PDB file of C-alpha atoms in Angstrom:
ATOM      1  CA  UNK A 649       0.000   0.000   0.000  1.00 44.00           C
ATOM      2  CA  UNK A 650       1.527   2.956  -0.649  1.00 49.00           C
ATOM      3  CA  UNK A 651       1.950   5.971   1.950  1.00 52.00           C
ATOM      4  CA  UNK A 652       0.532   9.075   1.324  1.00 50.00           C
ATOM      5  CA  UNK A 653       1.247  12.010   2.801  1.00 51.00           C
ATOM      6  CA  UNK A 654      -1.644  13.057   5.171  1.00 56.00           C
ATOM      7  CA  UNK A 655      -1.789  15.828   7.657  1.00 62.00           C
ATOM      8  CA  UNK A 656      -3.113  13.983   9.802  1.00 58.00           C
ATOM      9  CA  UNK A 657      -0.803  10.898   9.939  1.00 56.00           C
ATOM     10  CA  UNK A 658       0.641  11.648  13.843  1.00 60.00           C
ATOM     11  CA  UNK A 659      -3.272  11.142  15.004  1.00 66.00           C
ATOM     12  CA  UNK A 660      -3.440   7.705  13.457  1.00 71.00           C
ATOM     13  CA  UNK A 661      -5.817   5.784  16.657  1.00 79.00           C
ATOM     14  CA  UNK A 662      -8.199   9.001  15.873  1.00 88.00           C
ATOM     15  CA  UNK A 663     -11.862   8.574  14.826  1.00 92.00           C
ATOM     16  CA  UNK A 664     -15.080  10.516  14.704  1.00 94.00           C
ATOM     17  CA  UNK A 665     -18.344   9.451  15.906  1.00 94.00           C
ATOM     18  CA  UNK A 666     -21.998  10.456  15.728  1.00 93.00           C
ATOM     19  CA  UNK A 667     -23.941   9.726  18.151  1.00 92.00           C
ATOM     20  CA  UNK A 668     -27.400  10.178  17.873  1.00 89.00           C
ATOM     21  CA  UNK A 669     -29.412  12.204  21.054  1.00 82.00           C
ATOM     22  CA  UNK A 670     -33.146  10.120  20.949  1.00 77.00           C
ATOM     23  CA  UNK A 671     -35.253  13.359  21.971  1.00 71.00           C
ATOM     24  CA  UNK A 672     -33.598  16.122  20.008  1.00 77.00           C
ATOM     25  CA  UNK A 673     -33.269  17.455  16.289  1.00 83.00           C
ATOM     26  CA  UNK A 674     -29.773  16.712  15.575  1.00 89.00           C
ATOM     27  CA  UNK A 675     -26.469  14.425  16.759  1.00 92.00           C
ATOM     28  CA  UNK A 676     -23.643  15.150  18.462  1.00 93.00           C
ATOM     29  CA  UNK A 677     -19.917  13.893  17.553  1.00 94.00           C
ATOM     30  CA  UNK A 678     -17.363  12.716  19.396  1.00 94.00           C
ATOM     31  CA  UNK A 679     -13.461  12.184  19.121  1.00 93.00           C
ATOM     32  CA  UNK A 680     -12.498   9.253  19.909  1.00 92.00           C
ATOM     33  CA  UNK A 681      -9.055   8.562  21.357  1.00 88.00           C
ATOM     34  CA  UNK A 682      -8.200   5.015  21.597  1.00 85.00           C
ATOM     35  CA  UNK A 683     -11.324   4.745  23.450  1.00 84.00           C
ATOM     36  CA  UNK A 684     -11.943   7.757  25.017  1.00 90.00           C
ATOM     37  CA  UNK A 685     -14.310  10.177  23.919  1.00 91.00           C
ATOM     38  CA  UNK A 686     -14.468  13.837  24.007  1.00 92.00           C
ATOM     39  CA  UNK A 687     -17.629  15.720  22.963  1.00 93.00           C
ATOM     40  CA  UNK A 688     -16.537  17.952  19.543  1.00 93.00           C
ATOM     41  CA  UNK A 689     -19.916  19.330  18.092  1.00 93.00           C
ATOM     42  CA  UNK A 690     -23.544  19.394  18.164  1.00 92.00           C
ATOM     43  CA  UNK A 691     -24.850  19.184  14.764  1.00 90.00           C
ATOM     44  CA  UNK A 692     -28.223  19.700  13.761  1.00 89.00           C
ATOM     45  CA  UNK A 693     -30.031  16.501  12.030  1.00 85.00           C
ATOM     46  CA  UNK A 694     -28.612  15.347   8.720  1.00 85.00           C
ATOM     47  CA  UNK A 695     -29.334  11.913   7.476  1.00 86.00           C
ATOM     48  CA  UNK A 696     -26.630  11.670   5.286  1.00 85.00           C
ATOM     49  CA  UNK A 697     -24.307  13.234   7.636  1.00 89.00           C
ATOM     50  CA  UNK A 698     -25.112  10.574  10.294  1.00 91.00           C
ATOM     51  CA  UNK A 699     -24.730   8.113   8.290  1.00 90.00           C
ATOM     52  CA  UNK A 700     -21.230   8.985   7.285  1.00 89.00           C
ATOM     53  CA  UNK A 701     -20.300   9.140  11.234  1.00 92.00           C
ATOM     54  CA  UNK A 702     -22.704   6.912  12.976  1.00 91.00           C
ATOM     55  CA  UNK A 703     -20.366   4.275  12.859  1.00 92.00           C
ATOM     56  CA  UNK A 704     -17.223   5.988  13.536  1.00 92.00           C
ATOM     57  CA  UNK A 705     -14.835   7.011  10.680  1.00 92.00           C
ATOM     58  CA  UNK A 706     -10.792   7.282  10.893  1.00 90.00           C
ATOM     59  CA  UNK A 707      -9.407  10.926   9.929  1.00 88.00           C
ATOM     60  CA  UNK A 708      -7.326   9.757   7.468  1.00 85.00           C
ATOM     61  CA  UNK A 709     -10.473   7.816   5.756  1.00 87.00           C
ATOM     62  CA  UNK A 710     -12.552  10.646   5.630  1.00 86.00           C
ATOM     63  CA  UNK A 711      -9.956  13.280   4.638  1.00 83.00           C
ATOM     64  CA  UNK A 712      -9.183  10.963   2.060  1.00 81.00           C
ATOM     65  CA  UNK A 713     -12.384  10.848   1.602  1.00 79.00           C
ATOM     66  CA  UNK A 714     -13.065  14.511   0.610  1.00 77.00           C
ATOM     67  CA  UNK A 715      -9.975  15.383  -1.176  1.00 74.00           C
ATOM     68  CA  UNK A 716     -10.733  12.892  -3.628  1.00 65.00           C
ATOM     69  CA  UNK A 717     -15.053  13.062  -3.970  1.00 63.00           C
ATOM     70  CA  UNK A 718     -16.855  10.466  -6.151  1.00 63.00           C
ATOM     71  CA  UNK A 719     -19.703  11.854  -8.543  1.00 59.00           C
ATOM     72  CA  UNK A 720     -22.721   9.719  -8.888  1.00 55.00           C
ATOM     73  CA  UNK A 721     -23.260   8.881 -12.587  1.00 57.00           C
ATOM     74  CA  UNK A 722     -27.459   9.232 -12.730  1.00 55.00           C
ATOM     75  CA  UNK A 723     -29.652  10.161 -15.077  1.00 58.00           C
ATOM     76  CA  UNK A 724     -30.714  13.754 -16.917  1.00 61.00           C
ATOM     77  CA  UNK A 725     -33.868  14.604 -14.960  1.00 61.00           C
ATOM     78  CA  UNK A 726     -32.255  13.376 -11.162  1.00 64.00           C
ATOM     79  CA  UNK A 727     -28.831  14.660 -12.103  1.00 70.00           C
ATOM     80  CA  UNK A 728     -29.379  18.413 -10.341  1.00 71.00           C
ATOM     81  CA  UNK A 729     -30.802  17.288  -7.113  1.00 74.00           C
ATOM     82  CA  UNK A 730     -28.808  14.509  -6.401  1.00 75.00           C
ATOM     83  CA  UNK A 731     -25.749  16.990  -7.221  1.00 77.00           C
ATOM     84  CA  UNK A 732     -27.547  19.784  -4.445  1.00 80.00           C
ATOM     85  CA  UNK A 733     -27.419  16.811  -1.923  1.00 80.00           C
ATOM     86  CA  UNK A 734     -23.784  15.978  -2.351  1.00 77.00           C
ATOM     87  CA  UNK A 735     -22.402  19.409  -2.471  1.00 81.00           C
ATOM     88  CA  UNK A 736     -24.598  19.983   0.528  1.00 84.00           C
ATOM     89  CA  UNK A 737     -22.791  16.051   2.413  1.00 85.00           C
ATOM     90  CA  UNK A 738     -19.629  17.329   1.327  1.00 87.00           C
ATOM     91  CA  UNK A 739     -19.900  20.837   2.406  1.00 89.00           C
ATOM     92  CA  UNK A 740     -20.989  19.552   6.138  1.00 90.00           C
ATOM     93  CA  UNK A 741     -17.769  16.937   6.666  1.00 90.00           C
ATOM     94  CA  UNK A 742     -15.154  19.681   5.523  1.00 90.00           C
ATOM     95  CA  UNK A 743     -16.758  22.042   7.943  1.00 92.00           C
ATOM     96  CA  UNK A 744     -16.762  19.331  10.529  1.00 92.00           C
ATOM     97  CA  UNK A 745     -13.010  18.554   8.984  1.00 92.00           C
ATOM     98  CA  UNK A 746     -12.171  22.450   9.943  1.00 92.00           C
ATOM     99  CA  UNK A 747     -13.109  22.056  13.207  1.00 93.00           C
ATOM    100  CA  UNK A 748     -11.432  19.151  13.615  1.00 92.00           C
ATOM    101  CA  UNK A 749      -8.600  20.887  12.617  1.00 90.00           C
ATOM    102  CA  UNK A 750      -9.052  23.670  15.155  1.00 92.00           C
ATOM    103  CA  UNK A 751      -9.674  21.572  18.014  1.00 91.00           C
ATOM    104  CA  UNK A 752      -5.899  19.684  17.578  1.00 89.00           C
ATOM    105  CA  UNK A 753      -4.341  22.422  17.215  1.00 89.00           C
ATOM    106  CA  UNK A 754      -5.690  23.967  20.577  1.00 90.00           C
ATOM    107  CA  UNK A 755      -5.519  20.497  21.988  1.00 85.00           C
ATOM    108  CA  UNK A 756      -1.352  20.280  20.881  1.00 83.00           C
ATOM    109  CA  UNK A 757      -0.729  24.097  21.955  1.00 86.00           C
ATOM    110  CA  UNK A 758      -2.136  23.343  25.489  1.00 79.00           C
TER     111      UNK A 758
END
């Protein structure tokens, strides 16, 4: 397999997890460290978000992940919605990316 470089290579044991609160509008995600879990975000509901985190994703997956997007090949008349809805996925997990981001680096300063 070959190595790529990855800013996020040093936080290898490092995943993100949704988890979902039963009585609310939305989810919140958590790092996990090897096990333990610290609270990152509340995020309001997105199906398609959860679903990306509700089983826990490495960072290196899902940077991978979005660097490198698949387009759905679909038909003429579907083609602009289903487009909306992936911009829209995408959009979300960079944002949640970003704050990612943030969060290390005040983690590492401290």
């Amino acid at each position: 397999m070959k190595n790529i470089n990855n800013k996020y290579n040093h936080v290898r044991n490092l995943k993100i997890v949704a988890i979902n609160n039963e009585q609310k509008s939305g989810f919140s995600l958590y790092l996990d460290f090897s096990g333990q879990r610290e609270f990152l975000m509340y995020r309001r509901h997105n199906g398609l978000v959860y679903n990306v985190f509700k089983d826990g994703i490495s960072l290196n997956e899902l940077s991978r992940m979005t660097k490198y997007p698949k387009q759905s090949k679909v038909g003429k008349r579907s083609t602009h919605n289903k487009k909306k809805k992936h911009n829209a996925t995408l959009n979300a997990v960079n944002h949640i990316l970003s704050t990612v981001d943030i969060y290390l680096e005040e983690r590492l300063a401290s």
